[in-house]
Short mmCIF file of C-alpha atoms in Angstrom, two decimals:
data_model
loop_
_atom_site.label_atom_id
_atom_site.label_comp_id
_atom_site.label_asym_id
_atom_site.label_seq_id
_atom_site.Cartn_x
_atom_site.Cartn_y
_atom_site.Cartn_z
CA MET W 1 -0.52 12.29 -6.64
CA THR W 2 0.72 14.58 -9.37
CA GLY W 3 2.46 17.87 -8.77
CA GLU W 4 -0.67 19.78 -9.78
CA GLU W 5 -2.78 17.81 -7.31
CA LYS W 6 -0.27 18.38 -4.52
CA ARG W 7 -0.34 22.11 -5.24
CA ALA W 8 -4.15 22.13 -5.22
CA LEU W 9 -4.15 20.22 -1.91
CA LYS W 10 -1.71 22.70 -0.43
CA TYR W 11 -3.86 25.65 -1.45
CA GLY W 12 -7.00 23.91 -0.15
CA MET W 13 -5.38 23.24 3.22
CA ALA W 14 -4.21 26.85 3.39
CA PHE W 15 -7.74 28.11 2.81
CA ILE W 16 -9.36 25.86 5.44
CA SER W 17 -6.56 26.15 7.99
CA PRO W 18 -8.19 29.13 9.83
CA TRP W 19 -11.32 27.03 10.33
CA ILE W 20 -9.26 24.01 11.45
CA VAL W 21 -7.37 26.13 13.99
CA GLY W 22 -10.60 27.69 15.27
CA PHE W 23 -12.38 24.34 15.46
CA ALA W 24 -9.50 22.67 17.29
CA SER W 25 -8.97 25.60 19.70
CA PHE W 26 -12.51 26.62 20.55
CA LEU W 27 -14.54 23.42 20.11
CA LEU W 28 -12.56 20.19 19.95
CA LEU W 29 -10.09 20.99 22.76
CA PRO W 30 -12.79 22.28 25.20
CA MET W 31 -14.91 19.20 24.47
CA VAL W 32 -12.03 16.82 25.16
CA LEU W 33 -11.08 18.69 28.34
CA SER W 34 -14.68 18.78 29.59
CA LEU W 35 -14.96 15.03 29.02
CA TYR W 36 -11.83 14.52 31.11
CA TYR W 37 -13.01 16.95 33.82
CA SER W 38 -16.32 15.08 34.04
CA PHE W 39 -14.34 12.26 35.64
CA CYS W 40 -12.51 14.61 38.01
CA ASP W 41 -13.01 16.68 41.14
CA TYR W 42 -12.21 20.07 39.62
CA SER W 43 -12.95 23.48 41.10
CA VAL W 44 -10.93 25.61 38.63
CA LEU W 45 -8.87 26.97 41.53
CA ASN W 46 -7.07 23.65 42.10
CA PRO W 47 -5.68 21.01 39.71
CA PRO W 48 -8.23 18.34 38.73
CA ALA W 49 -8.19 15.12 40.77
CA PHE W 50 -9.31 12.01 38.92
CA LEU W 51 -12.38 10.32 40.49
CA GLY W 52 -13.45 7.86 37.83
CA GLY W 53 -17.22 7.70 37.41
CA GLN W 54 -18.06 9.19 40.82
CA ASN W 55 -19.62 12.37 39.39
CA TYR W 56 -21.99 10.32 37.26
CA GLN W 57 -22.85 8.07 40.23
CA GLU W 58 -23.64 11.10 42.39
CA LEU W 59 -25.90 12.51 39.69
CA VAL W 60 -28.05 9.39 39.83
CA HIS W 61 -28.72 10.07 43.54
CA ASP W 62 -29.00 13.87 43.19
CA GLU W 63 -32.64 14.84 43.82
CA VAL W 64 -32.20 18.35 42.36
CA PHE W 65 -30.76 16.84 39.19
CA TRP W 66 -33.95 14.84 38.63
CA VAL W 67 -36.11 17.88 39.45
CA SER W 68 -34.28 19.95 36.84
CA LEU W 69 -34.55 17.13 34.32
CA TYR W 70 -38.30 16.81 34.92
CA ASN W 71 -38.81 20.58 34.59
CA THR W 72 -36.84 20.64 31.34
CA PHE W 73 -38.78 17.82 29.69
CA TYR W 74 -42.10 19.21 30.96
CA PHE W 75 -41.25 22.55 29.38
CA ALA W 76 -40.06 20.92 26.14
CA LEU W 77 -43.21 18.79 25.91
CA PHE W 78 -45.39 21.90 25.65
CA ALA W 79 -43.08 24.61 24.31
CA LEU W 80 -41.81 22.67 21.30
CA PRO W 81 -45.14 21.60 19.70
CA LEU W 82 -46.88 24.87 20.60
CA GLY W 83 -44.00 26.92 19.22
CA THR W 84 -43.88 24.85 16.02
CA LEU W 85 -47.63 25.14 15.42
CA THR W 86 -47.66 28.86 16.22
CA ALA W 87 -44.76 29.62 13.89
CA LEU W 88 -46.25 27.50 11.09
CA PHE W 89 -49.68 29.10 11.48
CA LEU W 90 -48.22 32.62 11.37
CA ALA W 91 -46.09 31.75 8.35
CA LEU W 92 -49.14 30.46 6.48
CA LEU W 93 -51.00 33.67 7.29
CA LEU W 94 -48.06 35.85 6.27
CA ASN W 95 -47.71 33.93 3.01
CA SER W 96 -51.20 34.99 1.90
CA ASN W 97 -51.93 37.92 -0.35
CA ILE W 98 -53.12 40.58 2.09
CA ARG W 99 -52.54 44.32 2.45
CA PHE W 100 -49.63 45.62 4.53
CA LEU W 101 -47.97 42.22 4.33
CA GLY W 102 -44.47 43.67 4.80
CA PHE W 103 -45.63 45.50 7.91
CA PHE W 104 -47.10 42.37 9.49
CA ARG W 105 -43.98 40.32 8.68
CA THR W 106 -41.86 42.95 10.40
CA VAL W 107 -44.15 43.07 13.43
CA PHE W 108 -43.98 39.32 13.99
CA PHE W 109 -40.21 39.18 13.50
CA LEU W 110 -39.28 42.17 15.68
CA PRO W 111 -39.67 40.38 19.06
CA SER W 112 -36.94 37.96 17.97
CA LEU W 113 -34.50 40.88 17.80
CA VAL W 114 -35.12 41.89 21.41
CA PRO W 115 -32.35 40.69 23.77
CA LEU W 116 -33.56 37.81 25.93
CA VAL W 117 -32.85 39.62 29.21
CA ALA W 118 -34.94 42.62 28.12
CA LEU W 119 -37.64 40.27 26.89
CA ALA W 120 -37.67 38.44 30.22
CA ILE W 121 -38.07 41.71 32.16
CA LEU W 122 -40.86 42.78 29.80
CA TRP W 123 -42.73 39.52 30.33
CA GLN W 124 -42.34 39.77 34.07
CA ASP W 125 -44.59 42.83 33.77
CA ILE W 126 -46.91 41.24 31.20
CA LEU W 127 -47.48 38.28 33.55
CA HIS W 128 -47.59 40.35 36.72
CA THR W 129 -50.38 39.36 39.11
CA GLU W 130 -51.74 42.86 39.76
CA TYR W 131 -51.15 44.91 36.62
CA GLY W 132 -50.08 42.35 33.99
CA ILE W 133 -51.92 42.57 30.66
CA VAL W 134 -52.50 38.79 30.57
CA ASN W 135 -54.50 38.91 33.81
CA GLU W 136 -56.29 42.01 32.57
CA LEU W 137 -57.42 40.17 29.43
CA LEU W 138 -58.42 37.07 31.39
CA GLY W 139 -60.35 39.30 33.78
CA VAL W 140 -62.57 40.40 30.88
CA ILE W 141 -63.96 36.87 30.66
CA GLY W 142 -64.10 36.46 34.44
CA LEU W 143 -60.88 34.49 34.99
CA GLY W 144 -58.02 35.17 37.34
CA PRO W 145 -56.03 36.96 38.47
CA PHE W 146 -53.32 34.31 38.38
CA ASP W 147 -49.90 34.47 40.00
CA TRP W 148 -48.12 33.24 36.87
CA LEU W 149 -44.56 33.43 38.15
CA GLY W 150 -45.25 32.91 41.87
CA ASP W 151 -47.38 29.77 41.76
CA PRO W 152 -45.38 26.54 41.21
CA ALA W 153 -48.26 25.12 39.16
CA LEU W 154 -48.37 28.11 36.79
CA ALA W 155 -44.70 29.12 36.52
CA LYS W 156 -43.79 26.68 33.74
CA PRO W 157 -46.96 27.43 31.68
CA GLY W 158 -46.10 31.12 32.08
CA LEU W 159 -42.64 30.49 30.61
CA VAL W 160 -44.15 28.45 27.77
CA LEU W 161 -46.42 31.41 27.03
CA THR W 162 -43.37 33.69 26.96
CA THR W 163 -41.58 31.57 24.37
CA MET W 164 -44.54 31.97 21.99
CA TRP W 165 -43.45 35.59 21.72
CA ILE W 166 -40.12 34.73 20.04
CA VAL W 167 -41.17 32.53 17.11
CA GLY W 168 -39.97 35.10 14.57
CA ASN W 169 -36.92 33.15 13.42
CA PRO W 170 -38.78 29.91 12.54
CA VAL W 171 -41.53 31.99 10.93
CA VAL W 172 -38.97 33.49 8.55
CA ILE W 173 -37.60 30.03 7.71
CA TYR W 174 -41.13 28.69 7.12
CA LEU W 175 -41.88 31.67 4.87
CA ALA W 176 -38.77 30.95 2.80
CA GLY W 177 -39.94 27.36 2.41
CA LEU W 178 -43.46 28.43 1.45
CA GLN W 179 -42.09 30.76 -1.23
CA ASP W 180 -40.38 27.78 -2.89
CA VAL W 181 -43.54 25.69 -3.30
CA PRO W 182 -44.26 25.59 -7.08
CA ARG W 183 -47.38 27.62 -7.96
CA ALA W 184 -48.21 25.08 -10.66
CA LEU W 185 -49.13 22.53 -7.98
CA TYR W 186 -51.77 24.85 -6.53
CA GLU W 187 -53.13 25.68 -9.98
CA ALA W 188 -53.47 22.01 -10.82
CA ALA W 189 -55.17 21.34 -7.47
CA ARG W 190 -57.68 24.16 -8.03
CA ILE W 191 -58.52 22.79 -11.46
CA ASP W 192 -59.27 19.48 -9.74
CA GLY W 193 -61.55 21.30 -7.27
CA ALA W 194 -59.31 21.11 -4.17
CA THR W 195 -60.23 23.34 -1.22
CA LYS W 196 -57.76 25.55 0.68
CA MET W 197 -57.56 22.98 3.46
CA GLN W 198 -56.80 20.21 0.97
CA GLU W 199 -54.13 22.36 -0.70
CA THR W 200 -52.50 22.93 2.68
CA ALA W 201 -52.71 19.25 3.71
CA TYR W 202 -51.64 17.63 0.44
CA ILE W 203 -49.36 20.26 -1.14
CA THR W 204 -48.07 22.87 1.31
CA LEU W 205 -47.17 20.70 4.29
CA PRO W 206 -45.48 17.89 2.29
CA MET W 207 -43.52 20.41 0.21
CA ILE W 208 -42.19 22.26 3.25
CA SER W 209 -41.69 19.11 5.32
CA PRO W 210 -37.85 19.45 5.21
CA VAL W 211 -38.25 22.96 6.67
CA ILE W 212 -40.58 21.67 9.38
CA TYR W 213 -38.10 18.91 10.14
CA PHE W 214 -35.22 21.40 10.42
CA ASN W 215 -37.16 23.72 12.72
CA LEU W 216 -38.29 20.76 14.83
CA ILE W 217 -34.72 19.59 15.37
CA MET W 218 -33.42 23.08 16.14
CA GLY W 219 -36.37 23.71 18.44
CA CYS W 220 -35.73 20.47 20.31
CA ILE W 221 -32.10 21.48 20.89
CA GLY W 222 -33.17 24.97 21.95
CA VAL W 223 -35.84 24.03 24.50
CA LEU W 224 -33.57 21.48 26.18
CA GLN W 225 -30.99 24.23 26.73
CA ILE W 226 -33.35 27.01 27.85
CA PHE W 227 -31.56 29.27 30.30
CA ALA W 228 -31.83 33.07 30.00
CA LEU W 229 -35.62 33.50 30.26
CA PRO W 230 -36.21 31.43 33.42
CA TYR W 231 -32.93 32.60 34.96
CA VAL W 232 -34.07 36.24 34.77
CA MET W 233 -37.81 35.79 35.24
CA THR W 234 -37.92 33.30 38.11
CA GLY W 235 -34.35 32.38 39.09
CA GLY W 236 -35.51 28.75 39.24
CA GLY W 237 -38.37 29.37 41.67
CA PRO W 238 -40.88 29.13 43.10
CA ALA W 239 -39.97 25.92 44.94
CA ARG W 240 -37.59 24.92 42.09
CA SER W 241 -40.55 24.59 39.73
CA THR W 242 -38.61 26.42 36.98
CA LEU W 243 -35.14 25.15 37.78
CA PHE W 244 -34.14 23.84 34.37
CA TYR W 245 -31.25 21.55 33.52
CA SER W 246 -28.95 24.24 32.10
CA MET W 247 -29.59 26.47 35.14
CA TYR W 248 -28.61 23.73 37.57
CA LEU W 249 -25.53 23.02 35.41
CA PHE W 250 -24.62 26.73 35.53
CA ASP W 251 -25.02 26.83 39.30
CA GLN W 252 -22.81 23.78 39.75
CA ALA W 253 -20.11 25.24 37.49
CA PHE W 254 -20.02 28.90 38.50
CA ALA W 255 -21.88 29.25 41.82
CA TYR W 256 -20.46 26.17 43.57
CA LEU W 257 -17.26 25.89 41.40
CA ASN W 258 -18.01 22.19 41.03
CA MET W 259 -16.76 22.12 37.45
CA GLY W 260 -16.26 18.35 37.21
CA TYR W 261 -19.85 17.73 38.28
CA ALA W 262 -21.06 20.36 35.79
CA CYS W 263 -19.03 18.76 32.98
CA ALA W 264 -20.68 15.41 33.72
CA MET W 265 -24.08 17.11 33.49
CA ALA W 266 -23.05 18.74 30.20
CA TRP W 267 -22.11 15.41 28.66
CA ILE W 268 -25.37 13.84 29.82
CA LEU W 269 -27.25 16.73 28.19
CA PHE W 270 -25.21 16.26 25.01
CA GLY W 271 -26.09 12.56 25.00
CA MET W 272 -29.81 13.26 25.53
CA ILE W 273 -29.88 15.79 22.69
CA ALA W 274 -28.02 13.39 20.38
CA VAL W 275 -30.41 10.53 21.17
CA LEU W 276 -33.53 12.69 20.80
CA THR W 277 -32.27 14.20 17.54
CA TYR W 278 -31.52 10.77 16.09
CA SER W 279 -34.90 9.46 17.31
CA ALA W 280 -36.67 12.41 15.69
CA HIS W 281 -34.78 11.70 12.49
CA LEU W 282 -35.91 8.07 12.49
CA LEU W 283 -39.53 8.90 13.37
CA THR W 284 -40.00 11.77 10.93
CA ASN W 285 -37.74 10.73 8.07
CA ARG W 286 -40.49 8.90 6.16
CA PHE W 287 -42.74 11.98 6.38
CA VAL W 288 -40.13 14.34 4.93
CA VAL W 289 -40.35 14.91 1.18
CA TYR W 290 -37.21 16.18 -0.50
CA GLY W 291 -37.05 17.71 -3.96
CA GLY W 292 -36.73 15.04 -6.64
CA SER W 293 -37.86 12.21 -4.35
#
């Protein structure tokens, strides 16, 4: 290595050193410690006592653990595809040439700026059995009223409905992708007599497939870690029907001070997200079209 290269390396290391310090202090070290604590009996108030794999063995026989896991995957099974389709549909609408387009884009994005706690309280009223607007609208067609947050069979669908309200962020990302689709492709398709549906199916969706893939992965990570909305709206009830994985992990860590047990749950969640993300990558990779491919 020449003197010039050594100098360049020194300057490069100096520029990235704040990131390295931050990464090591606030991410790498906590991850290593949590992995160690997952094999310990640790209550924060006392030094950790090494237990081996006992925390993981107890999780296998923990009935509440499996309930929270079932609730989380049930929620993800409906919230993720419905949220993706809703966001994509809105983005396609907002990408059209209509009047007051800027106004409509703002309206659909604004709910994403509302703090989740405030949003949860708002939707408690929207889904209220007696005066909620959802039951009022269903009453027009002779349905209901439904106890959305008090009936174990309806609590999770009620939360899925709530998440449809906060699709503003993916809508913006979809819109950015739609703006990058070359106009020449649509012009060529129209010359060949393609309909709007054919343009969407054979041009729009393939061209924004990397954006769909990105939103799908981020959505998968998000729904598996859902916490604030159910914590405020239902507190895990009724009858643990909305007790999600991250809520049970939080209770173990901060309500019962069972930090070792919570760390084991966190690493299991990390493993599930990693496996699902890699599986999604393998399953969808051949459908994703990148520029130049």
